[in-house]
Structures are given as structure tokens and as C-alpha cells.
Amino acid sequence: MVAIIDATKVGYSWMLLVRDPHEKENVYAREISSETTYAYQEAYANLKNKGFSFSAIVSDGRFVTVPWLFPNIPIQMCHFHQEQIVIRYLTLNPKLEAGIDLLELTRTLPKIDEASFTDAFKLWCKTHHDFLQEKTLNPETGRSSYTHQRVRQARDSIRMHLPYLFTFQKYPNLKIPNTTNSLDGVFKKAKVAIGVHAGLTQARQIKLVLSLLLSRG
């Protein structure tokens, strides 16, 4: 199956969820203490032991670039989360030309092919190279740091995830989603339910969330 994998905080607890978007079914849900590679490994091993096999993984970026986590399985980085990472560094209304151009380029992800995006990104890097190399001297410490650090961080995020942004185009027969939206909707339903039942103890909240996450649909 194609698997969408992610973790989020629901109520008091972190929940890790694995969803088959084609069957609209959550096949794994577990409370975790924190989002770690071990938690993902445990989910992967658990499902393999139950006879599941994976044709592709869709994730939000936290462990996309850990090559040994899902060996020999195509991985798709969620386009929505990539855009959110860039916005986190640049804001929704960047003032600098480099930031404006990079956010605009990022927003083309759902409607562009890999070669075109890669060429445009390389051109952006070349155009703004000198700007991104600018440094500012701290007169108190005598040390210098990059002036436009947040733009550099946004660039580095795209650079790191670039090999995983267009996996869905490389395997059209697998019909890999380019976002984790299917799973995000399920998490939202669980969070709404917790809001309605805010007076429940933590143990009862966990029981309620797991029952919702493992329900079909």
C-alpha cells in the first residue's frame, strides 16, 4: 500500500498514525511519548509483521531524509508542509525580493514538473547567491553571521527535500498523493472530538482518540 505517516498532538498526547489513502483506512494508531525515529521504526515493523507491504510513503518532512528508516521505498514529501516550512521562515508576506521569489516558487509545487521546478530553483539560488552570502558583524562579539539567515533556512529546506518533492510524478501507477491531507483530516476530527469532551481524563481521551483514529473512513 501507499502509506501516509505522521504524528501530531491530540489533547494531552502525541499520536502516530499510518493511513492507506486509497482504501480510506487507518491501519495503525498509537500513543507515543514523542515523535522519534524509533516510533516510526516501531510502526513500520509492526505493520510488516502483520503482512503489510509498502509501495510508497508520504510524510511531512521530519524524517523524509532519513534514508535507513524506510529502506528502498519511494518517499514523497508533502507539498503543503514544504510550503508551511518556507512560510515559517519567510512569513506570508516576505519583504525581501529573494524571499518573495522563493515563496512564489514554492507555491508552484502542486502544478509544476520536477525538471522545471529544479531549474527554477537553481536559477533562484544563482540569482541571489551574493545576497545570501552577505554577513553582518556583531560589534560586541566581533563575530559575523549571515545577514539573511531565515531566507537561507528556507532555501536549505527546499534543497534538502528536493529529491522527495516529485516522487509522485516518478511513479504515476502508484497514485501517490502529494500531500498528507487525507491524514490531516482524520487528525482534525479527533481534535474536535477532544474539544467537545474536554473534561475527560487523559486515559479516557487516549481511548477516545484511538477509537476515532482506527475507525474506517
Short mmCIF file of C-alpha atoms in Angstrom, two decimals:
data_model
loop_
_atom_site.label_atom_id
_atom_site.label_comp_id
_atom_site.label_asym_id
_atom_site.label_seq_id
_atom_site.Cartn_x
_atom_site.Cartn_y
_atom_site.Cartn_z
CA MET A 1 0.00 0.00 0.00
CA VAL A 2 0.87 3.66 -0.26
CA ALA A 3 1.14 4.85 3.35
CA ILE A 4 0.69 8.34 4.74
CA ILE A 5 2.57 8.59 8.04
CA ASP A 6 2.56 11.43 10.54
CA ALA A 7 2.30 12.29 14.22
CA THR A 8 0.52 15.13 15.95
CA LYS A 9 -0.56 16.15 19.43
CA VAL A 10 -4.21 15.40 20.17
CA GLY A 11 -5.37 16.53 23.58
CA TYR A 12 -2.71 15.58 26.11
CA SER A 13 -0.98 13.01 23.94
CA TRP A 14 1.09 12.56 20.79
CA MET A 15 -0.43 10.12 18.33
CA LEU A 16 1.32 8.40 15.42
CA LEU A 17 -0.95 7.38 12.58
CA VAL A 18 -0.48 5.38 9.38
CA ARG A 19 -3.22 5.68 6.74
CA ASP A 20 -3.96 3.97 3.47
CA PRO A 21 -5.40 6.88 1.46
CA HIS A 22 -6.67 4.69 -1.35
CA GLU A 23 -8.72 2.47 0.97
CA LYS A 24 -9.51 5.44 3.24
CA GLU A 25 -8.44 3.32 6.19
CA ASN A 26 -6.15 3.98 9.15
CA VAL A 27 -4.09 0.84 9.64
CA TYR A 28 -2.03 1.87 12.66
CA ALA A 29 -2.52 4.31 15.53
CA ARG A 30 -0.54 4.51 18.73
CA GLU A 31 0.14 6.97 21.51
CA ILE A 32 3.83 7.94 21.57
CA SER A 33 5.85 9.94 24.08
CA SER A 34 7.47 12.00 21.31
CA GLU A 35 7.97 11.95 17.55
CA THR A 36 11.18 9.95 17.10
CA THR A 37 12.72 7.68 14.52
CA TYR A 38 12.14 4.79 16.92
CA ALA A 39 8.38 5.43 16.95
CA TYR A 40 8.35 5.36 13.15
CA GLN A 41 10.51 2.22 13.07
CA GLU A 42 8.14 0.52 15.50
CA ALA A 43 5.10 1.36 13.36
CA TYR A 44 6.85 0.14 10.22
CA ALA A 45 7.95 -3.14 11.86
CA ASN A 46 4.51 -3.71 13.38
CA LEU A 47 2.75 -3.38 10.04
CA LYS A 48 5.30 -5.53 8.22
CA ASN A 49 4.79 -8.27 10.82
CA LYS A 50 1.05 -8.09 10.12
CA GLY A 51 1.69 -8.69 6.42
CA PHE A 52 1.52 -5.15 5.10
CA SER A 53 3.91 -4.14 2.34
CA PHE A 54 4.67 -0.57 1.32
CA SER A 55 4.86 0.71 -2.23
CA ALA A 56 5.45 4.35 -1.16
CA ILE A 57 5.50 6.62 1.90
CA VAL A 58 4.07 10.14 2.15
CA SER A 59 5.29 12.22 5.08
CA ASP A 60 5.62 15.79 6.29
CA GLY A 61 9.38 16.11 6.22
CA ARG A 62 10.54 15.36 9.75
CA PHE A 63 12.04 12.00 8.79
CA VAL A 64 11.82 12.15 5.00
CA THR A 65 15.59 12.48 4.66
CA VAL A 66 16.48 9.59 6.99
CA PRO A 67 17.47 7.04 4.30
CA TRP A 68 17.52 3.94 6.50
CA LEU A 69 14.10 4.46 8.07
CA PHE A 70 12.10 3.14 5.09
CA PRO A 71 14.73 1.28 3.03
CA ASN A 72 14.16 1.00 -0.74
CA ILE A 73 10.70 2.58 -0.53
CA PRO A 74 9.86 5.70 -2.60
CA ILE A 75 9.16 8.66 -0.32
CA GLN A 76 7.04 11.71 -1.11
CA MET A 77 7.48 14.96 0.81
CA CYS A 78 4.14 16.66 1.46
CA HIS A 79 3.83 19.81 -0.66
CA PHE A 80 1.62 21.54 1.88
CA HIS A 81 4.13 21.02 4.67
CA GLN A 82 7.01 22.15 2.46
CA GLU A 83 5.15 25.39 1.82
CA GLN A 84 4.45 25.77 5.54
CA ILE A 85 8.14 25.33 6.35
CA VAL A 86 9.05 28.08 3.88
CA ILE A 87 6.35 30.35 5.29
CA ARG A 88 7.63 29.73 8.81
CA TYR A 89 10.98 31.20 7.77
CA LEU A 90 9.78 33.89 5.36
CA THR A 91 6.28 34.77 6.73
CA LEU A 92 3.24 35.06 4.48
CA ASN A 93 4.40 38.49 3.32
CA PRO A 94 8.17 38.49 2.88
CA LYS A 95 9.67 41.93 2.26
CA LEU A 96 12.90 40.96 0.59
CA GLU A 97 12.95 40.17 -3.13
CA ALA A 98 14.68 36.84 -2.56
CA GLY A 99 12.01 35.80 -0.06
CA ILE A 100 9.15 36.94 -2.27
CA ASP A 101 10.53 35.00 -5.23
CA LEU A 102 11.20 31.85 -3.19
CA LEU A 103 7.73 31.77 -1.66
CA GLU A 104 6.19 32.29 -5.08
CA LEU A 105 8.28 29.43 -6.48
CA THR A 106 7.32 27.13 -3.58
CA ARG A 107 3.65 27.72 -4.28
CA THR A 108 4.06 26.30 -7.78
CA LEU A 109 4.88 22.83 -6.40
CA PRO A 110 1.46 21.22 -6.98
CA LYS A 111 1.30 22.33 -10.63
CA ILE A 112 4.87 22.02 -11.93
CA ASP A 113 7.11 19.15 -13.02
CA GLU A 114 10.38 18.23 -11.35
CA ALA A 115 12.70 19.45 -14.12
CA SER A 116 11.02 22.86 -14.35
CA PHE A 117 10.98 23.36 -10.59
CA THR A 118 14.60 22.25 -10.22
CA ASP A 119 15.75 24.59 -12.99
CA ALA A 120 13.81 27.48 -11.47
CA PHE A 121 15.21 26.75 -8.00
CA LYS A 122 18.77 26.59 -9.30
CA LEU A 123 18.24 29.89 -11.10
CA TRP A 124 16.91 31.43 -7.88
CA CYS A 125 19.99 30.21 -5.99
CA LYS A 126 22.29 31.65 -8.64
CA THR A 127 20.43 34.97 -8.85
CA HIS A 128 20.51 35.52 -5.09
CA HIS A 129 23.87 33.90 -4.34
CA ASP A 130 25.72 37.08 -3.39
CA PHE A 131 22.75 38.32 -1.36
CA LEU A 132 22.63 35.09 0.63
CA GLN A 133 26.37 35.26 1.31
CA GLU A 134 26.11 38.67 2.97
CA LYS A 135 27.27 38.75 6.58
CA THR A 136 26.75 41.13 9.48
CA LEU A 137 29.40 41.84 12.11
CA ASN A 138 28.38 41.82 15.75
CA PRO A 139 30.39 44.68 17.29
CA GLU A 140 30.10 43.20 20.79
CA THR A 141 31.43 39.73 20.00
CA GLY A 142 33.47 40.52 16.91
CA ARG A 143 31.80 37.60 15.17
CA SER A 144 29.93 37.72 11.91
CA SER A 145 26.82 35.79 10.89
CA TYR A 146 24.75 35.52 7.75
CA THR A 147 22.53 38.58 7.40
CA HIS A 148 19.63 36.79 5.75
CA GLN A 149 19.65 33.62 7.82
CA ARG A 150 15.91 32.90 7.55
CA VAL A 151 15.96 33.10 3.76
CA ARG A 152 18.92 30.71 3.80
CA GLN A 153 16.98 28.31 6.05
CA ALA A 154 14.02 28.34 3.69
CA ARG A 155 16.38 27.63 0.79
CA ASP A 156 18.09 24.83 2.70
CA SER A 157 14.76 23.17 3.46
CA ILE A 158 13.85 23.03 -0.23
CA ARG A 159 17.35 21.86 -1.14
CA MET A 160 17.17 19.05 1.44
CA HIS A 161 13.69 17.89 0.39
CA LEU A 162 14.11 18.36 -3.36
CA PRO A 163 14.83 14.64 -4.06
CA TYR A 164 11.48 13.78 -2.43
CA LEU A 165 9.17 16.50 -3.74
CA PHE A 166 8.28 14.84 -7.04
CA THR A 167 8.25 11.14 -6.19
CA PHE A 168 4.53 11.06 -7.06
CA GLN A 169 5.40 12.02 -10.65
CA LYS A 170 8.04 9.30 -10.96
CA TYR A 171 5.59 6.51 -10.07
CA PRO A 172 2.27 7.52 -11.68
CA ASN A 173 0.93 3.96 -11.49
CA LEU A 174 1.08 4.07 -7.68
CA LYS A 175 -1.15 7.16 -7.49
CA ILE A 176 0.89 8.62 -4.64
CA PRO A 177 -0.74 11.67 -3.01
CA ASN A 178 1.48 14.75 -2.99
CA THR A 179 0.17 15.83 0.44
CA THR A 180 -0.78 14.28 3.78
CA ASN A 181 -4.21 15.95 3.57
CA SER A 182 -6.07 12.66 3.85
CA LEU A 183 -4.47 12.01 7.22
CA ASP A 184 -4.68 15.63 8.39
CA GLY A 185 -8.47 15.47 8.05
CA VAL A 186 -8.59 12.47 10.38
CA PHE A 187 -6.46 14.22 12.99
CA LYS A 188 -8.74 17.26 12.81
CA LYS A 189 -11.80 15.09 13.54
CA ALA A 190 -10.07 13.63 16.61
CA LYS A 191 -9.05 17.08 17.87
CA VAL A 192 -12.60 18.37 17.51
CA ALA A 193 -13.88 15.39 19.48
CA ILE A 194 -11.38 16.06 22.26
CA GLY A 195 -12.51 19.69 22.36
CA VAL A 196 -16.10 18.59 22.83
CA HIS A 197 -15.06 16.15 25.59
CA ALA A 198 -12.50 18.37 27.26
CA GLY A 199 -13.44 17.14 30.74
CA LEU A 200 -12.28 13.57 30.12
CA THR A 201 -9.28 12.21 31.96
CA GLN A 202 -6.12 11.65 29.95
CA ALA A 203 -6.68 7.88 29.86
CA ARG A 204 -10.23 8.33 28.54
CA GLN A 205 -9.06 10.91 26.00
CA ILE A 206 -6.48 8.46 24.67
CA LYS A 207 -9.11 5.72 24.44
CA LEU A 208 -11.49 8.05 22.58
CA VAL A 209 -8.81 9.27 20.16
CA LEU A 210 -7.61 5.75 19.33
CA SER A 211 -11.16 4.58 18.68
CA LEU A 212 -11.72 7.52 16.32
CA LEU A 213 -8.38 7.12 14.55
CA LEU A 214 -8.91 3.41 13.96
CA SER A 215 -12.46 3.80 12.68
CA ARG A 216 -12.86 3.38 8.95
CA GLY A 217 -13.49 6.43 6.76
#
